[in-house]
DNA sequence: TTGTACGCGTTATCAC
DNA sequence: GTGATAACGCGTACAA
């Protein structure tokens, strides 16, 4: 077969340098010593010919792609940028490539994974993008995976990185109760598949119980962890016969935006009539009016950590299976707290 | 050489289906008709063996990666998420993979491009990540590139997608002058390498001139298109002997955040003492206090469009070299305009 | 419609 | 240190 090959190959380099391809390969990969003289000749020829090793050929021969992947639900959320930023930093530091794709087994269920052993050496998977079966399959072929914002199925032992949800929520709700005297606190939960939501619910329930407040299922709504879902859920709640309430834990910061809107439309003031608190400390939370009291989650660090663990896995180092990054409460105005300088949104009170 | 090969190959499929590898390949790629009966047999065997074509081998044989790349300065900006979201949608629709990398020729100058002909079929490049030399090199090897938020060097004819900066800025500044009577307007420009900044400056200058206001270089500061740069620049300005001013065009929305902070610290009220306007209409701009008057840039659409053009290029269709997406002014409170319902941040006045 | 055989560019094994 | 060459898995020209 005669194919036109515009590109210069290792063979060309070998010929011009008057050595064998094996020697050139050894020089390139530093996989065996090469005489000083030959090394210089090869180096020069590579420059002259502007030789670039062919990635695919290399992959075929070595069975390594030097690429890792990230699978995530969607990229609309404010969450995504800091997460990806943390991941990318580690990936490029390791001279690897990063493939990203949106995927959700619930909506893409019949489509194969866009990222996997066929095109990467390892995978970062956010929350519940992959189901247990898919994870099991990947584990079976010993494909390195690190989970983000979810724990691993117990039988699998795949490492995961997530943030402390329960204790922070407990503190947040306790603050509402103890400092601001709130006792009827709505919880806008996220999707039930998402672990964060379940942990936050647990923290919420624990705080209530600890303070002798009985859990009222009528105060639990589904906010879907986004502004539109939260708005809709709260609107409906307000429109029907509902129990009285004096605070809202919106589930996350994006949902808080919808909460603000619904409350305003109902003529309720924040925080005078209703305290509002969120979770994440997204970039915009400081700028909401009033500034949002929330929990600061180290999202960029989550990305960094997960990626680092993935590279440990790739180098077959032992890794921590469970990484729980700590969170802290950020008190702003929306819970009822006051600033010394109310005009200054950058000045947070962190606990 | 004997290599262990745990994976099942096209040869295995061929053997089990009692056909040749060529037939299997033809069936997989629909590159030539295959008899019904054989097709079913192959299909079944592929399922049984759980056969997955080896991507690298395929790439080596076809010289195509089925992957496109995105190169961008950094991922910290609010800009990034909608842009990437738009790109990813088109990429996955085309069954392609997406490689992302941060790169800037100014800081990475000696490093080779992380993304290029060696690992992708085409490239999206944001603003001035690549310099003219790099672009020229890519063009020489006929590598498909689409530029985002910058125009192409005239001799190159590489397609680009950007937004209308000048006319929108002109309208914005004119609005400040005509409606709010502002005449001493600070312009916080971005990096000079970035074209957006230069176009916005042009719109700013034109508006002044059109309204008989002479350009005052002392009112032009460098805000770097981010909150910290803007804050610092404005702080310095306020600290020194400076001409009076009654409005600030912050260059972009992120910079407006720094402007708000600096003005507050100086005891200046927005918009009573100083009108502030931005550019981009980032997600958080509605929620600033007061809500920010700005220019809405269709960032997600920019991403979509650029990616679509790249795929047109890949399919060797003719493409529009120059795509300029239209922008519109969003009047909120920070310029001095008033809402009918001031409590409602979702309700924008768009022109 | 199907099969044979070679080439894609590299790495790695073996012999020297 | 170095060279020859067999894999790696797939696509495809050519023959049948």
XYZ file of C-alpha atoms (C1' of nucleotides) in Angstrom:
734
model
C 0.000 0.000 0.000
C 1.315 3.422 -0.849
C 0.134 6.188 1.414
C 1.255 9.720 1.144
C 2.860 10.620 4.395
C 3.508 14.301 4.693
C 4.809 13.918 8.194
C 8.375 13.200 9.112
C 8.798 9.996 11.053
C 11.300 8.504 13.374
C 12.696 6.632 10.394
C 13.554 9.856 8.638
C 15.365 11.054 11.688
C 17.236 7.766 11.931
C 18.295 7.906 8.325
C 19.517 11.487 8.453
C 21.374 10.851 11.670
C 22.816 7.657 10.264
C 21.575 5.545 13.149
C 18.778 3.062 13.661
C 15.263 3.923 14.681
C 15.862 2.052 17.889
C 18.603 4.453 18.847
C 16.479 7.438 18.066
C 13.671 6.021 20.149
C 16.042 5.394 23.010
C 17.318 8.911 22.827
C 13.846 10.406 22.763
C 12.557 8.390 25.665
C 15.806 8.298 27.622
C 15.141 4.620 27.915
C 18.782 3.631 27.482
C 22.050 5.536 27.289
C 23.190 6.852 23.936
C 26.680 8.046 23.115
C 27.228 11.748 23.441
C 28.124 12.139 19.829
C 25.085 10.277 18.520
C 22.799 12.144 20.885
C 23.897 15.474 19.521
C 23.476 14.330 15.961
C 19.961 13.081 16.600
C 19.048 16.231 18.461
C 20.194 18.343 15.564
C 18.380 16.284 12.949
C 15.161 16.380 14.942
C 15.366 20.142 15.003
C 16.238 20.397 11.325
C 13.411 18.148 10.232
C 11.049 19.580 12.822
C 10.244 16.087 13.927
C 7.290 15.475 16.245
C 6.613 11.957 17.500
C 3.242 10.687 16.397
C 1.045 10.467 19.444
C -1.288 7.761 18.203
C 1.534 5.495 17.151
C 3.086 5.928 20.519
C -0.189 5.172 22.228
C -0.594 2.066 20.165
C 2.837 0.832 21.075
C 2.830 1.781 24.744
C -0.847 1.342 25.506
C -0.840 4.654 27.324
C -2.662 7.793 26.280
C -1.113 10.343 28.640
C -4.626 11.685 28.957
C -7.138 11.736 31.784
C -10.819 12.507 31.595
C -13.471 14.376 33.515
C -17.130 13.453 33.336
C -19.684 15.863 34.698
C -23.452 16.456 34.514
C -23.338 19.819 32.898
C -21.204 22.901 32.803
C -23.798 25.506 33.578
C -23.267 25.583 37.280
C -20.955 27.998 39.059
C -19.443 24.965 40.576
C -17.824 23.860 37.421
C -15.228 26.557 36.791
C -13.325 26.280 40.075
C -13.528 22.508 39.971
C -12.129 22.287 36.476
C -9.564 24.916 37.242
C -8.195 22.851 40.110
C -8.125 19.732 38.009
C -6.497 21.332 35.022
C -3.668 22.746 37.100
C -2.664 19.314 38.317
C -3.123 17.677 34.955
C -0.943 20.107 33.068
C 1.637 19.988 35.821
C 1.888 16.281 35.163
C 2.238 16.888 31.443
C -1.007 15.112 30.778
C -3.956 16.047 28.617
C -7.457 16.592 29.877
C -10.575 15.382 28.134
C -13.887 16.737 29.383
C -17.382 15.548 28.633
C -20.862 16.002 29.946
C -22.587 12.764 30.682
C -25.290 11.502 32.965
C -26.300 7.896 33.027
C -29.850 8.925 33.809
C -30.269 10.837 30.568
C -27.629 9.193 28.383
C -28.340 5.698 29.646
C -28.028 3.906 26.353
C -25.000 5.728 25.114
C -21.570 4.374 25.977
C -19.301 6.471 28.135
C -17.595 9.168 26.076
C -14.515 8.791 28.235
C -13.006 5.563 29.422
C -10.233 3.052 28.928
C -10.416 3.506 25.176
C -9.219 7.093 25.195
C -7.734 7.853 28.607
C -5.554 6.414 31.330
C -7.868 7.458 34.128
C -11.108 9.188 34.939
C -12.561 11.742 37.319
C -16.279 11.342 37.757
C -18.466 13.966 39.348
C -21.296 13.014 41.700
C -23.640 10.450 40.233
C -22.768 10.783 36.552
C -21.858 7.116 36.473
C -24.001 4.488 38.073
C -22.774 1.600 40.152
C -22.751 -0.807 37.241
C -20.545 1.437 35.170
C -18.185 1.925 38.068
C -18.048 -1.802 38.611
C -17.175 -2.390 34.983
C -14.357 0.117 35.152
C -13.029 -1.429 38.335
C -13.108 -4.862 36.779
C -10.685 -3.791 34.086
C -8.634 -2.024 36.755
C -9.220 1.356 35.224
C -8.188 4.164 37.591
C -11.149 6.255 38.711
C -11.537 8.943 41.338
C -14.979 10.057 42.398
C -15.808 13.656 43.142
C -18.554 14.673 45.520
C -19.730 11.185 46.182
C -18.557 8.218 48.151
C -17.723 4.893 46.577
C -19.971 1.869 46.693
C -18.559 -0.082 49.642
C -17.507 -3.164 47.692
C -15.519 -1.182 45.150
C -12.801 0.687 47.022
C -12.443 3.436 44.471
C -11.049 6.617 46.006
C -13.245 9.641 46.356
C -12.945 13.282 47.297
C -15.800 15.245 48.718
C -16.527 17.941 51.255
C -17.830 17.850 54.762
C -21.560 18.387 54.355
C -23.208 17.151 57.495
C -21.275 18.899 60.236
C -21.297 22.203 58.368
C -25.017 22.023 57.798
C -25.476 21.130 61.425
C -23.560 24.226 62.444
C -25.416 26.391 59.972
C -28.847 25.295 61.141
C -27.781 25.505 64.759
C -26.693 29.073 64.135
C -30.147 29.906 62.808
C -31.749 28.376 65.851
C -29.408 29.588 68.554
C -28.417 33.021 67.345
C -31.486 34.080 65.447
C -34.164 32.126 67.254
C -35.479 30.467 64.118
C -37.433 27.287 64.645
C -39.441 26.683 61.481
C -36.764 26.113 58.902
C -37.535 25.067 55.368
C -35.034 22.741 53.700
C -34.856 22.839 49.931
C -33.144 19.598 49.187
C -31.322 18.714 45.963
C -31.743 15.626 43.798
C -32.017 12.541 45.920
C -29.389 10.709 43.900
C -26.898 13.316 44.875
C -25.124 12.459 48.031
C -24.470 16.034 49.062
C -28.181 16.510 49.404
C -28.586 13.497 51.643
C -25.738 14.509 53.921
C -27.080 18.012 54.211
C -30.475 16.649 55.084
C -28.872 14.597 57.802
C -27.136 17.629 59.248
C -30.388 19.534 59.098
C -32.287 16.814 60.899
C -29.622 16.368 63.528
C -29.586 20.066 64.300
C -33.340 20.160 64.698
C -33.349 17.139 66.930
C -30.496 18.412 69.031
C -32.490 21.563 69.699
C -35.711 19.775 70.472
C -37.463 20.759 67.281
C -39.417 17.989 65.657
C -38.876 17.387 61.956
C -41.768 18.615 59.835
C -41.932 16.935 56.425
C -44.074 19.773 55.121
C -41.047 22.035 55.437
C -38.941 19.914 53.145
C -39.142 20.900 49.475
C -37.152 19.866 46.453
C -35.077 22.725 45.130
C -32.994 20.682 42.697
C -29.845 22.632 43.582
C -30.563 25.383 41.091
C -32.273 28.751 41.024
C -35.196 27.781 38.832
C -36.077 24.624 40.698
C -35.850 26.477 43.982
C -37.979 29.337 42.754
C -40.671 27.034 41.461
C -40.741 24.861 44.553
C -40.966 27.815 46.909
C -43.603 29.547 44.810
C -45.782 26.478 44.936
C -45.239 26.135 48.633
C -46.224 29.737 49.255
C -49.300 29.414 47.071
C -50.784 26.512 48.992
C -51.838 26.173 52.618
C -48.523 25.868 54.359
C -47.130 25.820 57.848
C -45.505 29.036 59.057
C -41.728 29.378 58.595
C -39.057 31.813 59.607
C -35.971 30.534 57.760
C -34.899 28.698 54.629
C -31.884 26.512 54.039
C -31.805 26.618 50.283
C -29.637 23.546 49.738
C -27.022 25.404 47.776
C -26.180 28.949 46.754
C -27.653 28.809 43.312
C -30.957 27.753 44.787
C -30.747 30.708 47.160
C -31.091 32.997 44.175
C -34.468 31.495 43.372
C -35.398 31.718 47.023
C -34.590 35.419 47.128
C -36.770 36.016 44.116
C -39.743 34.048 45.415
C -39.557 35.706 48.811
C -39.376 39.167 47.298
C -42.382 38.469 45.159
C -44.229 37.385 48.267
C -43.283 40.638 49.970
C -41.143 38.912 52.571
C -37.968 40.603 53.732
C -34.598 38.908 54.150
C -33.529 38.521 56.894
C -36.167 40.415 58.891
C -39.052 38.090 58.025
C -37.117 35.092 56.811
C -33.502 34.049 57.295
C -31.912 32.484 54.234
C -28.774 30.368 54.128
C -27.068 28.423 51.358
C -24.171 26.105 50.692
C -21.025 26.351 48.498
C -20.064 29.996 48.779
C -20.240 30.520 45.052
C -18.569 33.562 43.574
C -21.761 35.546 43.461
C -22.979 34.825 46.973
C -21.150 37.790 48.449
C -22.941 40.060 46.049
C -26.477 38.960 46.633
C -28.651 41.442 48.400
C -28.448 40.819 51.272
C -25.150 38.942 51.114
C -25.746 35.259 51.624
C -24.769 33.375 54.722
C -23.503 30.038 53.544
C -20.950 27.262 53.871
C -17.681 27.668 52.092
C -16.758 24.563 50.099
C -13.190 24.409 48.768
C -14.240 23.458 45.273
C -10.982 24.199 43.542
C -9.134 22.204 46.149
C -11.532 19.348 45.589
C -10.523 19.326 41.942
C -6.839 19.513 42.733
C -7.014 16.778 45.290
C -9.010 14.434 43.119
C -6.622 14.911 40.230
C -3.595 14.369 42.456
C -5.053 11.130 43.703
C -5.720 10.035 40.159
C -2.060 10.559 39.301
C -1.034 8.646 42.384
C -3.197 5.849 41.090
C -1.585 6.054 37.670
C 1.820 5.737 39.267
C 0.550 2.858 41.320
C 1.191 4.602 44.573
C -1.063 3.817 47.488
C -3.756 6.392 47.956
C -6.207 7.531 50.552
C -9.551 5.987 49.673
C -11.587 8.582 51.471
C -10.836 12.291 51.389
C -13.208 14.619 53.157
C -12.281 18.268 52.791
C -13.333 20.558 55.555
C -15.843 23.343 55.147
C -16.509 26.468 57.138
C -19.454 28.694 57.801
C -19.516 32.165 56.312
C -21.805 34.520 58.166
C -23.166 37.379 56.140
C -26.371 39.316 56.285
C -29.032 36.926 55.020
C -29.267 34.918 58.215
C -29.781 38.018 60.325
C -26.207 38.759 61.292
C -24.937 42.300 60.921
C -21.678 43.613 59.623
C -19.580 46.194 61.304
C -19.400 47.775 57.891
C -22.546 46.835 56.004
C -21.329 48.422 52.788
C -18.445 46.055 52.488
C -19.304 42.751 50.852
C -15.765 41.415 50.853
C -15.585 41.346 54.603
C -16.865 37.962 55.658
C -17.137 36.447 59.074
C -15.789 32.955 58.810
C -16.222 30.255 61.419
C 8.207 -9.951 20.216
C 5.578 -11.378 22.462
C 3.357 -8.798 24.101
C 0.572 -9.662 26.421
C -2.640 -8.337 25.009
C -5.499 -8.490 27.427
C -7.832 -6.688 25.072
C -10.015 -8.262 22.437
C -9.179 -7.110 18.942
C -10.888 -6.972 15.607
C -9.114 -10.200 14.748
C -10.823 -12.001 17.587
C -14.162 -10.778 16.365
C -13.339 -11.877 12.836
C -12.326 -15.334 13.950
C -15.393 -15.899 16.104
C -17.672 -14.651 13.367
C -15.846 -16.716 10.787
C -15.162 -13.774 8.530
C -12.154 -11.642 7.705
C -11.060 -8.592 9.625
C -11.817 -6.523 6.558
C -15.445 -7.512 6.726
C -15.658 -6.686 10.385
C -14.051 -3.332 9.745
C -16.471 -2.650 6.931
C -19.388 -3.511 9.137
C -18.174 -1.299 11.962
C -17.488 1.700 9.797
C -20.350 1.139 7.363
C -17.760 1.657 4.705
C -19.136 -0.995 2.384
C -22.239 -3.181 2.420
C -22.132 -6.452 4.310
C -24.594 -9.269 3.916
C -27.451 -9.285 6.379
C -26.515 -12.619 7.777
C -22.865 -11.743 8.324
C -23.797 -8.427 9.842
C -25.899 -10.092 12.490
C -23.212 -12.591 13.277
C -20.600 -9.887 13.708
C -22.910 -7.779 15.791
C -23.550 -10.684 18.097
C -19.910 -11.601 18.461
C -18.967 -8.005 19.226
C -21.496 -7.998 22.010
C -20.417 -11.362 23.339
C -16.768 -10.456 23.358
C -17.487 -6.925 24.503
C -15.323 -5.648 21.720
C -14.251 -2.012 21.672
C -12.212 -0.706 18.750
C -8.834 0.561 19.856
C -8.860 4.304 19.423
C -5.122 4.782 18.975
C -4.874 2.072 16.359
C -7.710 3.659 14.517
C -6.089 7.063 14.736
C -2.882 5.662 13.425
C -4.590 4.077 10.460
C -6.959 6.913 9.600
C -4.855 9.857 10.693
C -7.874 11.303 12.448
C -8.316 11.747 16.178
C -12.014 12.560 16.373
C -10.984 15.119 18.938
C -10.931 18.892 18.953
C -9.191 21.154 21.416
C -9.786 24.371 23.280
C -6.962 26.595 24.431
C -7.706 29.348 26.891
C -5.798 31.695 29.231
C -7.256 30.466 32.440
C -10.458 29.049 33.772
C -11.042 31.382 36.663
C -13.201 33.862 34.836
C -16.974 33.765 34.777
C -16.630 33.856 31.087
C -15.323 30.398 30.839
C -18.292 28.277 31.910
C -20.828 29.512 29.341
C -18.188 29.484 26.626
C -17.164 25.926 27.307
C -20.749 24.886 27.741
C -21.585 26.114 24.257
C -18.574 24.418 22.773
C -19.111 21.129 24.517
C -22.680 20.894 23.306
C -21.640 21.082 19.680
C -18.670 18.807 20.131
C -20.627 16.014 21.747
C -23.381 16.410 19.195
C -20.790 15.658 16.547
C -19.595 12.634 18.478
C -16.226 14.215 18.994
C -14.066 14.498 22.063
C -12.969 17.734 23.619
C -9.519 18.419 24.975
C -9.058 21.556 27.070
C -5.895 23.237 28.188
C -4.796 26.512 29.645
C -2.046 28.131 27.705
C -0.750 31.603 27.051
C 2.153 32.244 24.767
C 3.172 35.159 26.949
C 3.757 33.011 30.000
C 4.354 29.597 28.410
C 6.431 30.949 25.565
C 9.013 28.244 25.464
C 6.672 25.364 25.930
C 5.117 23.742 22.875
C 1.389 23.937 22.435
C -0.372 21.322 24.557
C -2.975 20.948 21.839
C -2.326 20.789 18.138
C -2.089 18.573 15.088
C -0.466 15.841 17.140
C -3.490 15.146 19.292
C -6.512 16.784 17.674
C -8.175 17.421 14.340
C -8.855 21.070 15.042
C -8.484 23.818 17.577
C -10.437 26.621 19.183
C -8.229 29.369 20.496
C -9.429 32.056 22.847
C -8.296 35.650 22.455
C -4.548 36.023 22.279
C -3.491 32.675 23.734
C -1.572 31.954 20.550
C 0.615 34.505 18.890
C 0.759 35.211 15.209
C 3.725 32.957 14.643
C 1.969 29.994 16.182
C -1.117 30.663 14.128
C 0.965 30.915 11.005
C 2.592 27.573 11.714
C -0.776 25.913 12.165
C -2.059 27.423 8.966
C 0.964 26.241 7.063
C 0.162 22.640 7.880
C -3.490 23.356 7.073
C -4.596 22.654 10.594
C -8.184 23.836 11.187
C -8.352 26.644 13.733
C -11.159 28.934 14.810
C -10.398 32.003 16.860
C -12.616 33.184 19.666
C -12.838 36.800 20.714
C -10.186 37.999 18.364
C -9.882 38.660 14.665
C -7.425 36.865 12.443
C -4.200 38.370 11.190
C -5.179 39.653 7.746
C -2.853 37.425 5.749
C -4.079 34.250 7.394
C -7.774 33.929 6.683
C -8.549 31.807 9.706
C -12.186 32.120 10.750
C -13.030 33.872 13.971
C -16.044 34.464 16.161
C -16.347 37.432 18.411
C -18.916 39.882 19.686
C -19.786 43.386 18.686
C -17.779 45.534 21.096
C -17.525 48.967 19.583
C -21.125 49.792 18.744
C -22.374 48.457 22.070
C -19.828 50.464 24.007
C -20.733 53.483 21.958
C -24.370 53.058 22.909
C -23.521 52.454 26.525
C -21.380 55.548 26.864
C -23.894 57.594 24.909
C -26.548 56.465 27.330
C -24.475 57.755 30.230
C -24.017 61.080 28.524
C -27.476 61.610 27.089
C -29.720 60.118 29.718
C -27.724 60.701 32.849
C -25.769 63.782 31.895
C -22.392 62.235 32.658
C -19.420 63.864 31.012
C -16.341 62.753 32.917
C -16.267 59.053 32.342
C -13.418 56.856 33.481
C -12.536 53.933 31.232
C -10.878 50.960 32.871
C -9.351 49.223 29.923
C -8.277 45.575 29.789
C -4.951 44.165 28.612
C -3.805 45.883 25.476
C -3.135 42.613 23.700
C -6.771 41.757 24.047
C -8.765 42.973 21.137
C -11.981 43.383 23.068
C -10.314 46.076 25.079
C -9.177 47.959 22.034
C -12.606 47.868 20.393
C -14.255 49.016 23.566
C -11.825 51.867 23.811
C -12.725 52.849 20.278
C -16.425 52.843 21.095
C -15.720 54.896 24.185
C -13.693 57.455 22.272
C -16.228 57.694 19.472
C -19.050 58.333 21.898
C -17.135 61.089 23.623
C -16.213 62.724 20.381
C -19.716 62.471 19.006
C -20.968 64.326 22.060
C -18.304 66.975 21.938
C -16.398 65.722 24.938
C -12.658 65.725 24.519
C -10.789 62.579 25.439
C -8.918 62.883 28.703
C -6.056 60.374 29.026
C -6.052 60.843 32.784
C -9.438 59.166 32.869
C -8.152 55.994 31.244
C -6.905 53.393 33.720
C -5.909 49.789 33.295
C -8.366 47.470 35.008
C -7.028 44.243 33.526
C -10.550 42.894 33.059
C -10.733 41.531 36.586
C -11.920 42.654 39.980
C -8.556 42.896 41.643
C -6.871 44.826 38.888
C -9.814 47.189 38.731
C -9.867 47.704 42.468
C -6.178 48.450 42.616
C -6.215 50.799 39.649
C -9.156 52.772 40.934
C -7.758 52.950 44.465
C -4.533 54.407 43.159
C -6.418 56.855 41.012
C -8.512 58.027 43.932
C -5.470 58.378 46.145
C -3.634 60.742 43.837
C -4.551 64.148 42.485
C -7.119 63.294 39.852
C -9.600 65.023 37.615
C -13.229 64.926 38.724
C -15.398 62.134 37.347
C -19.043 61.183 37.424
C -19.079 57.775 35.763
C -16.974 54.665 35.250
C -16.985 52.203 32.390
C -15.289 49.313 34.088
C -14.262 47.432 30.946
C -16.029 44.256 31.940
C -18.357 43.012 34.646
C -15.751 41.363 36.770
C -13.856 44.627 36.950
C -17.069 46.336 38.023
C -16.927 44.337 41.226
C -13.614 45.903 42.101
C -14.990 49.296 41.119
C -17.938 48.910 43.468
C -15.598 48.070 46.294
C -13.236 50.958 45.694
C -16.075 53.460 45.364
C -17.709 52.242 48.550
C -14.499 52.575 50.429
C -14.231 56.129 49.151
C -17.731 56.866 50.387
C -19.092 57.381 46.908
C -22.608 56.222 46.117
C -23.629 54.303 42.991
C -25.323 55.681 40.961
C -26.003 58.939 42.808
C -22.401 60.122 42.861
C -20.959 57.881 40.180
C -22.596 55.856 37.434
C -20.990 52.479 36.816
C -21.375 50.303 33.740
C -19.743 47.057 32.655
C -19.552 44.624 29.792
C -20.471 40.908 29.424
C -23.550 40.554 31.583
C -21.996 37.855 33.690
C -24.222 35.703 35.821
C -23.650 37.738 38.901
C -24.170 41.186 37.419
C -27.881 41.152 38.093
C -27.179 40.538 41.741
C -24.707 43.273 42.406
C -25.948 46.096 44.557
C -27.041 48.123 42.727
C -27.646 45.801 39.767
C -25.117 46.509 37.056
C -25.948 48.191 33.791
C -23.921 46.412 31.172
C -23.727 44.943 27.698
C -25.015 41.468 27.209
C -22.554 39.299 25.308
C -23.903 35.953 24.054
C -20.970 33.980 25.375
C -22.530 30.559 25.146
C -23.542 31.285 21.580
C -20.009 32.373 20.820
C -18.816 28.962 21.929
C -21.481 27.151 19.929
C -20.819 29.149 16.814
C -17.079 28.759 16.959
C -17.393 25.019 17.436
C -19.869 24.736 14.569
C -17.512 26.557 12.275
C -14.701 24.281 13.323
C -16.770 21.272 12.323
C -17.605 22.887 9.025
C -13.905 23.261 8.515
C -13.335 19.614 9.385
C -15.870 18.613 6.801
C -14.237 20.931 4.329
C -17.316 23.021 3.907
C -16.906 26.669 3.146
C -17.241 28.839 6.191
C -17.793 32.425 7.128
C -14.407 33.903 7.947
C -15.784 36.639 10.110
C -18.600 36.159 12.597
C -19.584 39.089 14.736
C -22.342 38.289 17.197
C -24.572 41.097 18.218
C -24.719 42.483 21.714
C -27.352 44.474 23.522
C -27.422 46.954 26.325
C -28.955 45.923 29.617
C -30.077 48.862 31.695
C -30.179 48.263 35.391
C -29.690 50.516 38.359
C -25.976 51.273 38.410
C -26.076 53.819 35.604
C -28.847 55.777 37.273
C -31.863 54.187 35.650
C -34.747 53.125 37.864
C -36.832 50.014 37.819
C -40.561 49.943 37.960
C -40.057 47.218 40.528
C -36.738 47.831 42.209
C -36.945 44.651 44.243
C -36.893 42.477 41.181
C -33.405 41.783 39.862
C -34.524 39.409 37.126
C -36.414 42.119 35.327
C -33.982 43.776 32.981
C -34.499 46.540 30.473
C -32.846 45.399 27.290
C -32.073 47.615 24.343
C -19.962 -9.300 -1.168
C -15.607 -11.086 0.817
C -10.550 -12.124 1.849
C -5.415 -11.127 1.735
C -1.829 -8.464 2.921
C 0.404 -4.259 3.754
C 1.139 0.187 5.960
C 0.244 3.669 9.683
C 4.764 5.367 13.432
C 6.308 3.859 17.491
C 8.212 0.846 21.240
C 10.557 -3.089 22.933
C 12.934 -7.488 22.484
C 16.754 -9.750 21.120
C 21.259 -10.327 19.312
C 25.502 -8.213 18.639
C 25.946 1.249 22.715
C 23.777 -0.160 18.731
C 20.890 -2.403 14.963
C 17.243 -5.338 13.019
C 12.646 -6.286 13.435
C 8.385 -8.091 15.483
C 4.545 -6.483 17.617
C 0.636 -2.785 18.775
C -4.808 -2.843 16.344
C -6.952 -1.092 12.574
C -8.144 0.546 7.700
C -8.008 -0.253 2.951
C -6.142 -1.172 -1.969
C -6.391 -4.905 -4.606
C -7.725 -9.225 -6.034
C -11.249 -12.528 -6.214
